[in-house]
Amino acid sequence: MSLFSRILLGLCLTILLWLMHSTAGREGSTCVRSPKCRSPRVPWGHPPRHLCVHNDLCRCSHTTLDCSSHHGNLTYVPYVEGSFSILNFSNNNLVQISRRDFFVNMSRDVQVVDLYNNDLVHIVQGVFNLLPKLEWLLLGGNRLSFKDVFKMNFQAPVQTLDVKCMGYREISPPNDVNLTRSDITFLRMDWNSIESLDMAAFSVTPTLSDLYIRDSKVYNLTTVLMPHLLGFNLGRNRLFDFPETCSGTNDSLFPELVTLILDFNMISCIDHVCLPKVEILDLSYNFFEYILSGTFSAKHFPYLKQILLGQMRTKILDIEAHAFNHSALETLDLGKNTLDFSSPVVDDDAFAGCMGLLHLHLSFNNFENVSEARFSRLFRILTKLIRLDISNSMVKFVYSDTFANFTDLRQLYLYRNALTYIPDGVFDGMQNLTFLHMESNRIQTISQLTFGESAAKRFQMLNLGGNPFQCNCDILWFKQWLESRPHIFNHRDPYVCANRPHVNLQDFVLNEQACLLGSDAASFTIAVTCVLLSFLLLFVIAFRFRWRMRLWLYEACRGRPRDRRRQLLAEGRCFRYDMFVSYAIEDVAWVQQELRPVLEGEWGLKLCIHQRDFVPGKHIVDNISDCVSDSERVVLVFSPHFARSEWCQFELKYCQVDVMERDDVMVLVELRETPSRDMTGAMLAVLQITTYIEWEDGHDARQSFWARLRSALDD
Ligand SMILES: *[C@@H]1O[C@H](CO)[C@@H](O)[C@H](O)[C@H]1NC(C)=O
Ligand SMILES: *[C@@H]1O[C@H](CO)[C@@H](O)[C@H](O)[C@H]1NC(C)=O
Ligand SMILES: *[C@@H]1O[C@H](CO)[C@@H](O)[C@H](O)[C@H]1NC(C)=O
Ligand SMILES: *[C@@H]1O[C@H](CO)[C@@H](O)[C@H](O)[C@H]1NC(C)=O
Ligand SMILES: *[C@@H]1O[C@H](CO)[C@@H](O)[C@H](O)[C@H]1NC(C)=O
Ligand SMILES: *[C@@H]1O[C@H](CO)[C@@H](O)[C@H](O)[C@H]1NC(C)=O
Ligand SMILES: *[C@@H]1O[C@H](CO)[C@@H](O)[C@H](O)[C@H]1NC(C)=O
Ligand SMILES: *[C@@H]1O[C@H](CO)[C@@H](O)[C@H](O)[C@H]1NC(C)=O
Ligand SMILES: *[C@@H]1O[C@H](CO)[C@@H](O)[C@H](O)[C@H]1NC(C)=O
Ligand SMILES: *[C@@H]1O[C@H](CO)[C@@H](O)[C@H](O)[C@H]1NC(C)=O
């Protein structure tokens, strides 16, 4: 914003405020009508209830003599027996106090005198000397000038003087030598119309430690050395500039000042300050657009602990890196600024250097698009935080380690945001978290895992109301918790079921058995499905590798010693053929096309096949007998044809007789399945002592067949 537009804006606001003030009330008596100008309530005073004994002009309680309001028009203090600490003489039409013994009827113990709103124009000097314990004098709402007040010569130990609503326009140093200095420590001058304030005027109260000038129109402030001032409240005025705090030699004008309240002014920057002891600085509702690097650093405010920058009247345009570079800073309020924390307006290192921060208030800002990484970058060093307020800020997500480093956090405010989900166990690591406010978000369910057992036990206050809970089996655990520890849950925001109109979570009933069964049935179904699937898988694998498995089984079951060939060779016996093949004539095609090519072609064995090798002219029985005895092995090709063929049966029987003494000679091949009723007795007998190898179509089946045959022949 340009300087010109800033001045224009300031001017507009000044006019607006002036209009407001002039309608609120003018001077003296008119000021009384403003409801804000009532006498303050004295902390130890109880409102009087009874008319005092023998006196119907005032009311009494054991601490207060109340001669105010209803019994107005009083011009003297009536005598009432008893010892009172408070005299309330407000709202009478006492225009002047001219008698020095005005308070002679009052008990000497009185500590508070309220003369508020009496249209007083004159008080005789030394009138308060009769009240040796007077501490607190309320003179507001009268028509006494600043000089009139301090001409009164308070010899009593008046500490607090309240002169609000006096219509003062200007406070300037009195040049009246007759003014007496007083030991007042607390001066309240709120609700005046002071525009120009020269603090040299307070030379009459050299021991002043607290000065309140709120709700005036101060824009021209002249500061002087205030050696004892501890608290200075200039809120709700029209200051454009931060008060001058340095003397010409750069010494502080407020060497002891601890609290400086400047809220609701028009200050936009801080240039050069000498505030060596200030701990609390309230600058909320001012015009700060830029918070420059180091503005609130230890160099400028060595003892600063609290800085309030909430609700600026203008949009903050930049918070620079290290703006709050102050390791002793404890409280920072940036609330109600609609700051977009995802934008570069807030520097990544804006909070760098204030690692001692305990309280951080960021409500009513904008966290809509703040990523996890950005959040961590901004706040990762604030590991000492005790209280964090990010309410009303459109927070969408918290991540499982968002608060991982905030181990000391005790109070967390996340209400009125856009959270839809709380990650499981996100608060479990925060050992000290006892206050958690997450009401009015969009959270639909809370499960047993959301809050770990120890975290759940820690809470003293947990507000989750106003969320659109889905009332179903999942929420039952939370409902039970809600009912078992009602005192930790705030019920101001109702816990309602979003999926059941007009039903509160507390009233929501659901059969727990049904929920339990529901979950059991689900797990049972899953288990059964798993078992079935595994069986299916096993079956598929078994089917796929069935031939290989048969081969293994075959080899495993036979388990006979494989030294027969060696034994025979050792015996020196020689055979003409490796193998005699006995088969039915119908199966010749198989023998020629399948068996012979492999056994003779690939394995290099010599077969005896009767069509080829039987000697013509020789009797068939001799041929068979020669062939069998000249072959090392006999392969029988079983099939229904084999069972019907007489010659095959003969060959089988011959072999049985001839080769019985030669162990392990016969190899059975089942070419086609033969029903046992078709089998002859000889076939069944052979089958009982010899495992057979069946032929089937298919690549794997054939592989397995040849391998088993090979294995049988190798024996
Ligand atoms: C005196 O009485 C008025 C009401 O008449 C009350 O508002 C005021 O607070 C009282 N003052 C004190 C000091 O209690
Ligand atoms: C006070 O005096 C005025 C006239 O002087 C009278 O009108 C008013 O009623 C009186 N108030 C009380 C409370 O007696
Ligand atoms: C003291 O009280 C009496 C009776 O209430 C009254 O007549 C007298 O005027 C009072 N004295 C003063 C100085 O007010
Ligand atoms: C100052 O006080 C003296 C007496 O104490 C008096 O004679 C004189 O008029 C006063 N001066 C003013 C300006 O009030
Ligand atoms: C501000 O106050 C000082 C001292 O009281 C005075 O000299 C000066 O004229 C005032 N300035 C304005 C602009 O009123
Ligand atoms: C006071 O301090 C300011 C800023 O630190 C400096 O510019 C100025 O020269 C100093 N004045 C004196 C008198 O030391
Ligand atoms: C932050 O403050 C420390 C101590 O006051 C100082 O040494 C350091 O230079 C400051 N850093 C920045 C970037 O201002
Ligand atoms: C956040 O991001 C969304 C999508 O990019 C955008 O529509 C929205 O305006 C952004 N909000 C803010 C405050 O930047
Ligand atoms: C927590 O602190 C560690 C060490 O300082 C850091 O590496 C980590 O990124 C921080 N985690 C978060 C979520 O800020
Ligand atoms: C919890 O707070 C106590 C002080 O109240 C502190 O001593 C302790 O270290 C804190 N625990 C953790 C885990 O920070």
PDB file of N, CA and C in Angstrom, residues 654-666 685-686 689:
ATOM      1  N   TYR A 654       3.453-118.200 -20.549  1.00  0.00           N
ATOM      2  CA  TYR A 654       4.791-118.743 -20.770  1.00  0.00           C
ATOM      3  C   TYR A 654       5.828-117.942 -19.985  1.00  0.00           C
ATOM      4  N   CYS A 655       5.686-116.610 -20.128  1.00  0.00           N
ATOM      5  CA  CYS A 655       6.627-115.762 -19.404  1.00  0.00           C
ATOM      6  C   CYS A 655       6.558-116.028 -17.908  1.00  0.00           C
ATOM      7  N   GLN A 656       5.309-116.131 -17.425  1.00  0.00           N
ATOM      8  CA  GLN A 656       5.144-116.353 -15.983  1.00  0.00           C
ATOM      9  C   GLN A 656       5.923-117.578 -15.544  1.00  0.00           C
ATOM     10  N   VAL A 657       5.803-118.643 -16.372  1.00  0.00           N
ATOM     11  CA  VAL A 657       6.483-119.881 -15.996  1.00  0.00           C
ATOM     12  C   VAL A 657       7.990-119.759 -16.209  1.00  0.00           C
ATOM     13  N   ASP A 658       8.320-119.226 -17.386  1.00  0.00           N
ATOM     14  CA  ASP A 658       9.728-119.237 -17.775  1.00  0.00           C
ATOM     15  C   ASP A 658      10.588-118.269 -16.976  1.00  0.00           C
ATOM     16  N   VAL A 659      10.029-117.079 -16.730  1.00  0.00           N
ATOM     17  CA  VAL A 659      10.916-116.069 -16.161  1.00  0.00           C
ATOM     18  C   VAL A 659      10.721-115.857 -14.666  1.00  0.00           C
ATOM     19  N   MET A 660       9.874-116.707 -14.066  1.00  0.00           N
ATOM     20  CA  MET A 660       9.632-116.510 -12.642  1.00  0.00           C
ATOM     21  C   MET A 660      10.924-116.548 -11.841  1.00  0.00           C
ATOM     22  N   GLU A 661      11.780-117.464 -12.257  1.00  0.00           N
ATOM     23  CA  GLU A 661      13.031-117.556 -11.484  1.00  0.00           C
ATOM     24  C   GLU A 661      13.907-116.341 -11.704  1.00  0.00           C
ATOM     25  N   ARG A 662      13.708-115.688 -12.879  1.00  0.00           N
ATOM     26  CA  ARG A 662      14.451-114.436 -13.111  1.00  0.00           C
ATOM     27  C   ARG A 662      13.623-113.284 -12.554  1.00  0.00           C
ATOM     28  N   ASP A 663      14.093-112.771 -11.484  1.00  0.00           N
ATOM     29  CA  ASP A 663      13.319-111.738 -10.781  1.00  0.00           C
ATOM     30  C   ASP A 663      13.276-110.450 -11.594  1.00  0.00           C
ATOM     31  N   ASP A 664      12.143-109.778 -11.522  1.00  0.00           N
ATOM     32  CA  ASP A 664      12.072-108.403 -12.005  1.00  0.00           C
ATOM     33  C   ASP A 664      12.327-108.280 -13.505  1.00  0.00           C
ATOM     34  N   VAL A 665      11.749-109.244 -14.226  1.00  0.00           N
ATOM     35  CA  VAL A 665      11.990-109.242 -15.660  1.00  0.00           C
ATOM     36  C   VAL A 665      10.865-108.570 -16.406  1.00  0.00           C
ATOM     37  N   MET A 666       9.635-108.724 -15.891  1.00  0.00           N
ATOM     38  CA  MET A 666       8.475-108.237 -16.605  1.00  0.00           C
ATOM     39  C   MET A 666       8.199-106.761 -16.307  1.00  0.00           C
ATOM     40  N   ALA A 685      -3.025-111.844 -11.793  1.00  0.00           N
ATOM     41  CA  ALA A 685      -1.930-112.349 -10.952  1.00  0.00           C
ATOM     42  C   ALA A 685      -0.671-111.525 -11.160  1.00  0.00           C
ATOM     43  N   VAL A 686      -0.387-111.206 -12.439  1.00  0.00           N
ATOM     44  CA  VAL A 686       0.811-110.392 -12.714  1.00  0.00           C
ATOM     45  C   VAL A 686       0.653-108.998 -12.116  1.00  0.00           C
ATOM     46  N   ILE A 689       1.700-108.433  -8.488  1.00  0.00           N
ATOM     47  CA  ILE A 689       3.097-108.367  -8.055  1.00  0.00           C
ATOM     48  C   ILE A 689       3.905-107.325  -8.809  1.00  0.00           C
TER      49      ILE A 689
END
